[in-house]
Protein backbone atom coordinates (compact mmCIF):
# COMPACT_ATOMS: atom_id res chain seq x y z
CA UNK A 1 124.10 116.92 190.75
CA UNK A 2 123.64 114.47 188.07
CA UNK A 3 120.29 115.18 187.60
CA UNK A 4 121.01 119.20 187.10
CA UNK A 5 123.37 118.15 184.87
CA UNK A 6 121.07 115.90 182.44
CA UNK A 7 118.73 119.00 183.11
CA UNK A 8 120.83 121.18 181.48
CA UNK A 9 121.93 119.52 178.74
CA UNK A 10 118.41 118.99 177.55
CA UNK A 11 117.72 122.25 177.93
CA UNK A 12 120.62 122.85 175.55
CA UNK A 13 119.32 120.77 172.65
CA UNK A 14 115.57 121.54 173.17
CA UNK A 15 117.31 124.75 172.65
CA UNK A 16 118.98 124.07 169.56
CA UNK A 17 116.04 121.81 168.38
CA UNK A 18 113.86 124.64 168.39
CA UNK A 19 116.74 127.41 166.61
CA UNK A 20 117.05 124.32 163.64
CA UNK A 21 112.99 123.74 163.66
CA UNK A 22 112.88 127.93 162.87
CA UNK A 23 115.75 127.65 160.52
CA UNK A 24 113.90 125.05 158.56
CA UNK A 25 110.37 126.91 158.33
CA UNK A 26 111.91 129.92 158.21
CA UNK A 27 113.46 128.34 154.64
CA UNK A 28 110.48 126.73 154.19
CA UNK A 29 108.55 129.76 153.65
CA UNK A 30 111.07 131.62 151.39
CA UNK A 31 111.49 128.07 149.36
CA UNK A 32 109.11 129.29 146.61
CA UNK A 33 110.95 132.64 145.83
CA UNK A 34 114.52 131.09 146.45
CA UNK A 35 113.83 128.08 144.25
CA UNK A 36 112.68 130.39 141.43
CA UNK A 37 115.68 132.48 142.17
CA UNK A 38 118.18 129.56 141.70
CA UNK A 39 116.68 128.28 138.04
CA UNK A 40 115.12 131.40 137.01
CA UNK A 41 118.34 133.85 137.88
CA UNK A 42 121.75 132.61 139.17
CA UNK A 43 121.74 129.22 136.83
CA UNK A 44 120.72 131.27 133.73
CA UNK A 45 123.30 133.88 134.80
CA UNK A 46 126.14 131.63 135.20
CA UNK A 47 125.27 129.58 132.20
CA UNK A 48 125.04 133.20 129.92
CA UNK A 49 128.78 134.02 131.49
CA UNK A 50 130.31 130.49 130.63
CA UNK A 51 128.79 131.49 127.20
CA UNK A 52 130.50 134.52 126.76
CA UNK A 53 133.51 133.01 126.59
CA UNK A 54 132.24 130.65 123.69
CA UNK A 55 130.96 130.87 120.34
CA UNK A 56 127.73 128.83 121.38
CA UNK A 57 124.74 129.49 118.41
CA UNK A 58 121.55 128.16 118.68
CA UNK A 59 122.87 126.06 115.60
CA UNK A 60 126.28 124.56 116.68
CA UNK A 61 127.65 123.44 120.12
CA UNK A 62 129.72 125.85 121.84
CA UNK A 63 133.03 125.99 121.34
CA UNK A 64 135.78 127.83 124.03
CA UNK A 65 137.31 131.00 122.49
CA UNK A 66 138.46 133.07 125.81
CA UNK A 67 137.95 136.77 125.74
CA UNK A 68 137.92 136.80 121.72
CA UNK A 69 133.96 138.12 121.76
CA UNK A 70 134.96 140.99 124.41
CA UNK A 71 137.80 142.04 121.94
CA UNK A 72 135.71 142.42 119.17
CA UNK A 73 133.18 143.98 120.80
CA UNK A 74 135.46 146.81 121.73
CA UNK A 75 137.83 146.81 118.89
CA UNK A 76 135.69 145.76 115.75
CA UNK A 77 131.96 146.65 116.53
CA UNK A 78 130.70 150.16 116.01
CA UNK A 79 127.01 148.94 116.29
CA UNK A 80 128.08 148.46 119.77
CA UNK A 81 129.46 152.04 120.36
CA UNK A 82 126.39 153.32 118.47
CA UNK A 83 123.55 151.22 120.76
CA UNK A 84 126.07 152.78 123.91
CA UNK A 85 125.72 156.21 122.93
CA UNK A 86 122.13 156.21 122.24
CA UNK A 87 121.44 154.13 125.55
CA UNK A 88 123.30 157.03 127.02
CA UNK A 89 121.31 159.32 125.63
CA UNK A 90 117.83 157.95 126.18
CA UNK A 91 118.98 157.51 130.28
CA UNK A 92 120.08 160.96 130.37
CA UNK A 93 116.77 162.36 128.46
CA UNK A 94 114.40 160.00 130.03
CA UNK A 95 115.67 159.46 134.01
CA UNK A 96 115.36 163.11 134.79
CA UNK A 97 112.21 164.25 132.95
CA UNK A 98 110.33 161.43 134.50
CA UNK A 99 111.41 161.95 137.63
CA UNK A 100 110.18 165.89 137.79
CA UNK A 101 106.78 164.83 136.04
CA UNK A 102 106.51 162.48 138.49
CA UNK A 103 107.05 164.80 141.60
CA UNK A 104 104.94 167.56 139.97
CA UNK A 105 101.83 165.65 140.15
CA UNK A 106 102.60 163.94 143.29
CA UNK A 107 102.74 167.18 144.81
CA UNK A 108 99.53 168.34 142.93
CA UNK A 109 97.88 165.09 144.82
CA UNK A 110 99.27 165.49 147.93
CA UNK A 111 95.89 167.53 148.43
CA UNK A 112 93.25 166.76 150.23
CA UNK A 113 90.75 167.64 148.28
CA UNK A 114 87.19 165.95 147.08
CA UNK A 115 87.83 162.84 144.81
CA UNK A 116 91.42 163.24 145.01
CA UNK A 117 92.04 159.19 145.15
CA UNK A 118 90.19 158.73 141.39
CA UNK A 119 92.22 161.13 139.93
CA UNK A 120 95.40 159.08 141.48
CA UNK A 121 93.47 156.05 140.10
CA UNK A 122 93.20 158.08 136.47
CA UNK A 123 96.67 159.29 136.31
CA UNK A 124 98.27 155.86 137.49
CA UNK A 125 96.20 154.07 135.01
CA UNK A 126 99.09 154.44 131.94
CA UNK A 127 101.98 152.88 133.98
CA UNK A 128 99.25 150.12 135.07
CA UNK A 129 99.78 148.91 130.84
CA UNK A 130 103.43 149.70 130.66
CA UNK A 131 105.58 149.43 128.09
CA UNK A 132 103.32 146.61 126.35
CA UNK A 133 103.45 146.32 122.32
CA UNK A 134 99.60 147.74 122.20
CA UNK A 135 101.00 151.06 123.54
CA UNK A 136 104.07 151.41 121.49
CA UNK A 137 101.17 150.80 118.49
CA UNK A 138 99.74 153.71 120.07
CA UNK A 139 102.44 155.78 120.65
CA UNK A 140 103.44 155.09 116.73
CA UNK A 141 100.06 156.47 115.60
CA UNK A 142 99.92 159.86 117.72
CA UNK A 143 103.74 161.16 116.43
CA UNK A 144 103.16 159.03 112.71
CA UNK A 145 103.09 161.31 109.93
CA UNK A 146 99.28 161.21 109.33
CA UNK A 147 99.21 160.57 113.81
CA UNK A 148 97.18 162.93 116.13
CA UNK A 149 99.95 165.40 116.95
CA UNK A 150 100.12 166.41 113.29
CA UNK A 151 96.22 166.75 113.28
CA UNK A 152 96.30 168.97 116.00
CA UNK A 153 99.25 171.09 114.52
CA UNK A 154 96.71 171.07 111.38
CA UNK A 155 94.34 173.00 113.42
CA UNK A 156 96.53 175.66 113.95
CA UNK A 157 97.65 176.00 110.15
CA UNK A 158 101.37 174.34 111.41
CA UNK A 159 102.83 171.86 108.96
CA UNK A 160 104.03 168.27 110.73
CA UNK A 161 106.38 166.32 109.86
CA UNK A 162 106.79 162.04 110.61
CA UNK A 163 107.88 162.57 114.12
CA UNK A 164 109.70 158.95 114.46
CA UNK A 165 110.86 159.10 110.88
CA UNK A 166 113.32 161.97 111.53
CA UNK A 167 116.71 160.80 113.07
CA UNK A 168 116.12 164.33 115.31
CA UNK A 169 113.00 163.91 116.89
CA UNK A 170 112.57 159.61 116.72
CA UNK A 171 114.49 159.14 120.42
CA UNK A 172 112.48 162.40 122.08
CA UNK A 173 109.19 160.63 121.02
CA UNK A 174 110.77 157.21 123.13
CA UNK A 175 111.84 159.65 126.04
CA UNK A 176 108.05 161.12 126.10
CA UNK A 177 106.60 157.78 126.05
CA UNK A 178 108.65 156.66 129.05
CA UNK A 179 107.89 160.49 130.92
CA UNK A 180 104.12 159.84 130.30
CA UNK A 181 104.33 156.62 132.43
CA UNK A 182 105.24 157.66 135.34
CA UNK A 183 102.86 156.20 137.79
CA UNK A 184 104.91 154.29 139.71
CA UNK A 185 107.15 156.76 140.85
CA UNK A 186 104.67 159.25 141.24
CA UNK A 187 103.42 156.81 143.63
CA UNK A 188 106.37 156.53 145.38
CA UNK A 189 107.01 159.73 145.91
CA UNK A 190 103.16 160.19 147.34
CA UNK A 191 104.15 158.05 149.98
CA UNK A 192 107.45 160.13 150.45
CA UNK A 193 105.79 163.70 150.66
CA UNK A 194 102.80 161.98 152.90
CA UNK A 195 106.09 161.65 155.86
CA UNK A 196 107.32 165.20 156.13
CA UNK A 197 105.83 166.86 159.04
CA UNK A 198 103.86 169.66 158.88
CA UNK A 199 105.16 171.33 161.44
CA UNK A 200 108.20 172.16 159.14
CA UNK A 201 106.36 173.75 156.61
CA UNK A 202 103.93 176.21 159.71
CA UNK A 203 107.30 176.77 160.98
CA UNK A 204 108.95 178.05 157.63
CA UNK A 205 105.64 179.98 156.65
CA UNK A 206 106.05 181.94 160.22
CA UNK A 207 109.22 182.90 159.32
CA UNK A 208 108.10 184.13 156.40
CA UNK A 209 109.32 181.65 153.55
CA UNK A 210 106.99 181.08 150.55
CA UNK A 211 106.52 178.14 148.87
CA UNK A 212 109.54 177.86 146.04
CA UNK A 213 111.64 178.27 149.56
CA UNK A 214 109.80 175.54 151.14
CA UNK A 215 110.07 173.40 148.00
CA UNK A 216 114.12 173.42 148.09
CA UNK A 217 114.66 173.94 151.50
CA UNK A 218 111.91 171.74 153.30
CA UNK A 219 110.46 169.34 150.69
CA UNK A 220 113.53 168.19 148.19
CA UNK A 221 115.93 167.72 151.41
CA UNK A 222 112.86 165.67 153.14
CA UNK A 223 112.42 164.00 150.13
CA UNK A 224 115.82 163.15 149.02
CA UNK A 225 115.93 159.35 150.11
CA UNK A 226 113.11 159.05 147.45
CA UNK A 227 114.77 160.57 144.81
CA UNK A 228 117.76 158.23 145.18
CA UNK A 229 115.58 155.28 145.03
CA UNK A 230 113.99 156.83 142.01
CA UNK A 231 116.72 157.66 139.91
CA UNK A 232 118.12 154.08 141.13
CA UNK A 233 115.09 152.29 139.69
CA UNK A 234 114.85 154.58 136.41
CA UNK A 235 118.12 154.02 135.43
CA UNK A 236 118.04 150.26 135.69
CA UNK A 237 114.98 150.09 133.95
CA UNK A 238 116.22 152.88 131.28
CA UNK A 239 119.19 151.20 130.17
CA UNK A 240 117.52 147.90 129.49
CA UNK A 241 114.42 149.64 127.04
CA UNK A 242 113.44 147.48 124.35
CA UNK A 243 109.71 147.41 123.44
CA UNK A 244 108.92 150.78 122.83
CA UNK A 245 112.04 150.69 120.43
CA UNK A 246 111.38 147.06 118.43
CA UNK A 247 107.54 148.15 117.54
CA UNK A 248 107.87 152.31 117.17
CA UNK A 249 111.01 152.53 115.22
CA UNK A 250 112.73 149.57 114.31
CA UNK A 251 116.11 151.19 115.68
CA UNK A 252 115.96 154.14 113.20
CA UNK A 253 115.78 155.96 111.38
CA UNK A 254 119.56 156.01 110.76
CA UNK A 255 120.16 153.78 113.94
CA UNK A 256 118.89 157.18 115.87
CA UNK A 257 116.97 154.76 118.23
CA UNK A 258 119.36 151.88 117.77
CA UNK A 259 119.21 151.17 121.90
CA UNK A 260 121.90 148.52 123.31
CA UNK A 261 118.66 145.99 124.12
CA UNK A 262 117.62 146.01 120.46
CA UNK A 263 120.90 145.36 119.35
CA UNK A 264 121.03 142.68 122.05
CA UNK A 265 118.08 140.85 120.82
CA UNK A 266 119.48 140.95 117.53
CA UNK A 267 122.68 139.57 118.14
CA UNK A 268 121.10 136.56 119.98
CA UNK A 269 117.33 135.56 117.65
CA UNK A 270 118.11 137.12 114.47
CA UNK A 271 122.01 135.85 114.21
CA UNK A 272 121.75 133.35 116.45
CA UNK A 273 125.18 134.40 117.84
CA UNK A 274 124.22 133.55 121.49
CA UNK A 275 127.67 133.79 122.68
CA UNK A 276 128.20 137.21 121.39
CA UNK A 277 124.76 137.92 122.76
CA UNK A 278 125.91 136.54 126.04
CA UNK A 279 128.65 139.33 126.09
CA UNK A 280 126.97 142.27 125.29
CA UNK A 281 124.80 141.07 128.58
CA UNK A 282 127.66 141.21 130.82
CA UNK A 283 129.15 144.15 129.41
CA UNK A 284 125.20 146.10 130.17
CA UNK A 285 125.51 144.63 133.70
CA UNK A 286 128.65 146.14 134.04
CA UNK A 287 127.90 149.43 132.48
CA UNK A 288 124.58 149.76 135.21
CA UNK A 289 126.78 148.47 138.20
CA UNK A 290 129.19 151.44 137.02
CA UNK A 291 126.25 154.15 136.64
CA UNK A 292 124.53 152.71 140.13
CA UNK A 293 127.73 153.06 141.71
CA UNK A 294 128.22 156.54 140.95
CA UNK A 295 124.56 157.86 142.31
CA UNK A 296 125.08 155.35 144.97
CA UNK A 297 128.84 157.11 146.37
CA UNK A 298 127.53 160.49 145.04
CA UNK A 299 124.33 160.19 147.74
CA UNK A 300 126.13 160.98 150.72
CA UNK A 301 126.77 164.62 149.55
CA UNK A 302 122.76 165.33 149.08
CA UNK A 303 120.84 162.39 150.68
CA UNK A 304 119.27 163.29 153.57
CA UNK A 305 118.36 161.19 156.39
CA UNK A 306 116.86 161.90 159.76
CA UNK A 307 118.13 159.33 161.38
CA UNK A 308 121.66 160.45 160.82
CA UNK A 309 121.04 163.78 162.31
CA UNK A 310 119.38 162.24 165.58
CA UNK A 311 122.52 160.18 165.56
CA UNK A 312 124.99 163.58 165.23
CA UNK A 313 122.99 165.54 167.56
C-alpha cells in the first residue's frame, strides 16, 4: 500500500516536473521576441504616458502638470485639428483605393497562365522599397512642376501645373503614392482568392450567372475575412504616414498635407516639447483604437465565415 502510494506521488511531480520543464522552454524560445517587447514597446509606452502628463523637453527635467497638455491640445491648438482633418482625409482617400487596386490585380494573377509568378515578382517589387525617402524623391520629381507627368501632358499640347505645390492636388499625389504600393495586400488577397472553391464558381456559371454576379455574390462574400484584415492593416498604417509627407511636401502647401505624424515629429525634435509630443501619441492611439473598433463591431454585418455557417447548419 505504501509503496503504491510513494508510486503515485512521484508520478505526480514527474508530472509537474515535466509541465514546469515545458513552461520554461516554452519561454525560453519566445525570450528573444518578449524581451524586445518589454524594452522596445511596453517600457517606452509607459514611460511616453507618464510624460504626457509632464512638461519633460529634451532640455529641462520633467516637471508634473496633470492633464494641462490634453487641454490645450483640444482647446488652444488648431494645428492639431488641422493634422486631424487631413489624417482623416488621407485614410479615407488612401484605405479604399488601395484596397480595390490591390484586389484588381490579385484577381488578374489569380491566372494560371505562362510566367504568371515574375509578373507577381514585378508588380510586388514597389511595396518591396516602401515608403523609403529615395521614393518620396521620386515621387517629388514625377508630379514636380518640370516632373514626368507634366512631360507627358506636354505631349499632348496640355498645360501642367506643380502637382504638390497646389493645396488641391498635393494630398491626391500622397494618396497615389500609397495606392501604387500595394503589394502586400495584393499578396494577401492572392492567398485569399487561391481558397474559394471552384466548385462555387461551375456551380454559379450552370445556373447561368456571369462573372460581375460571381464577383459580388461568390468572390467578395468568400473573400470578406480578407478585406477586414486589409482595411484593419491600412488604416493603422494610414493614420501614422510620415515619410512620404516630410520629403514630398513639407506639410503644404498651406498645411494641405499637414498629416498628424508630421506635426508629431515636430512637436517632439524641432520644439523639443516631448511632453506635448507624448500627448499627441496617446491621443493617435486613441483615435485608431476608436476607428479599429468601428470596422471591428461593424464586421459581423458583412464578414463572412464558413465556419459559422457549418456551425448554424
Amino acid at each position: 500500500m505504501e509503496s503504491t502510494i510513494v508510486t503515485s506521488t512521484t508520478k505526480r511531480r514527474s508530472t509537474k516536473l515535466k509541465r514546469w520543464d515545458s513552461f520554461i522552454t516554452g519561454h525560453l524560445f519566445i525570450s528573444p521576441w518578449l524581451i524586445g517587447f518589454l524594452l522596445l514597446t511596453l517600457y517606452p509606452m509607459i514611460q511616453s504616458l507618464y510624460y504626457s502628463f509632464t512638461d519633460f523637453s529634451l532640455l529641462e527635467e520633467a516637471n508634473w502638470v496633470g492633464v494641462r497638455n490634453y487641454e490645450k491640445i483640444f482647446t488652444v491648438d488648431t494645428r492639431f485639428y488641422q493634422s486631424v482633418k487631413v489624417t482623416f482625409l488621407y485614410v479615407l482617400g488612401s484605405v479604399p483605393l488601395r484596397l480595390i487596386a490591390a484586389l484588381f490585380i490579385a484577381m488578374l494573377l489569380a491566372k494560371s497562365l505562362r510566367g504568371i509568378s515574375a509578373y507577381r515578382t514585378m508588380i510586388y517589387f514597389p511595396s518591396l522599397i516602401g515608403g523609403s525617402i529615395a521614393v518620396s524623391l521620386l515621387w517629388k520629381n514625377i508630379f514636380g512642376r518640370d516632373g514626368y507627368i507634366n512631360e507627358v501632358l506636354g505631349l499632348f499640347g496640355i498645360q501642367g501645373m506643380g502637382w504638390i505645390n497646389n493645396p488641391d492636388t498635393a494630398l491626391s499625389t500622397l494618396v497615389l503614392l500609397v495606392v501604387w504600393q500595394f503589394g502586400s495586400a495584393m499578396v494577401i488577397f492572392l492567398a485569399g482568392l487561391k481558397q474559394i472553391p471552384q466548385d462555387l464558381y461551375e456551380a454559379s456559371s450552370a445556373d447561368g450567372a456571369g462573372k460581375v454576379r460571381q464577383f459580388f455574390n461568390i468572390t467578395l462574400p468568400m473573400l470578406s475575412p480578407t478585406i477586414y484584415f486589409n482595411i484593419i492593416m491600412g488604416i493603422i498604417g494610414a493614420f501614422q504616414m510620415f515619410t512620404p509627407a516630410m520629403i514630398i511636401t513639407q506639410g503644404g502647401p498651406m498645411n494641405s498635407t499637414y498629416v498628424y505624424a508630421l506635426y508629431l515629429y515636430e512637436r517632439a525634435f524641432s520644439q523639443l516639447q516631448m511632453g506635448y509630443a507624448s500627448s499627441l501619441a496617446w491621443i493617435m492611439l486613441i483615435i485608431i483604437a476608436l476607428s479599429t473598433s468601428v470596422i471591428f463591431l461593424s464586421s459581423k454585418y458583412w464578414v463572412f465565415y464558413e465556419s459559422e455557417k457549418e456551425e448554424q447548419k
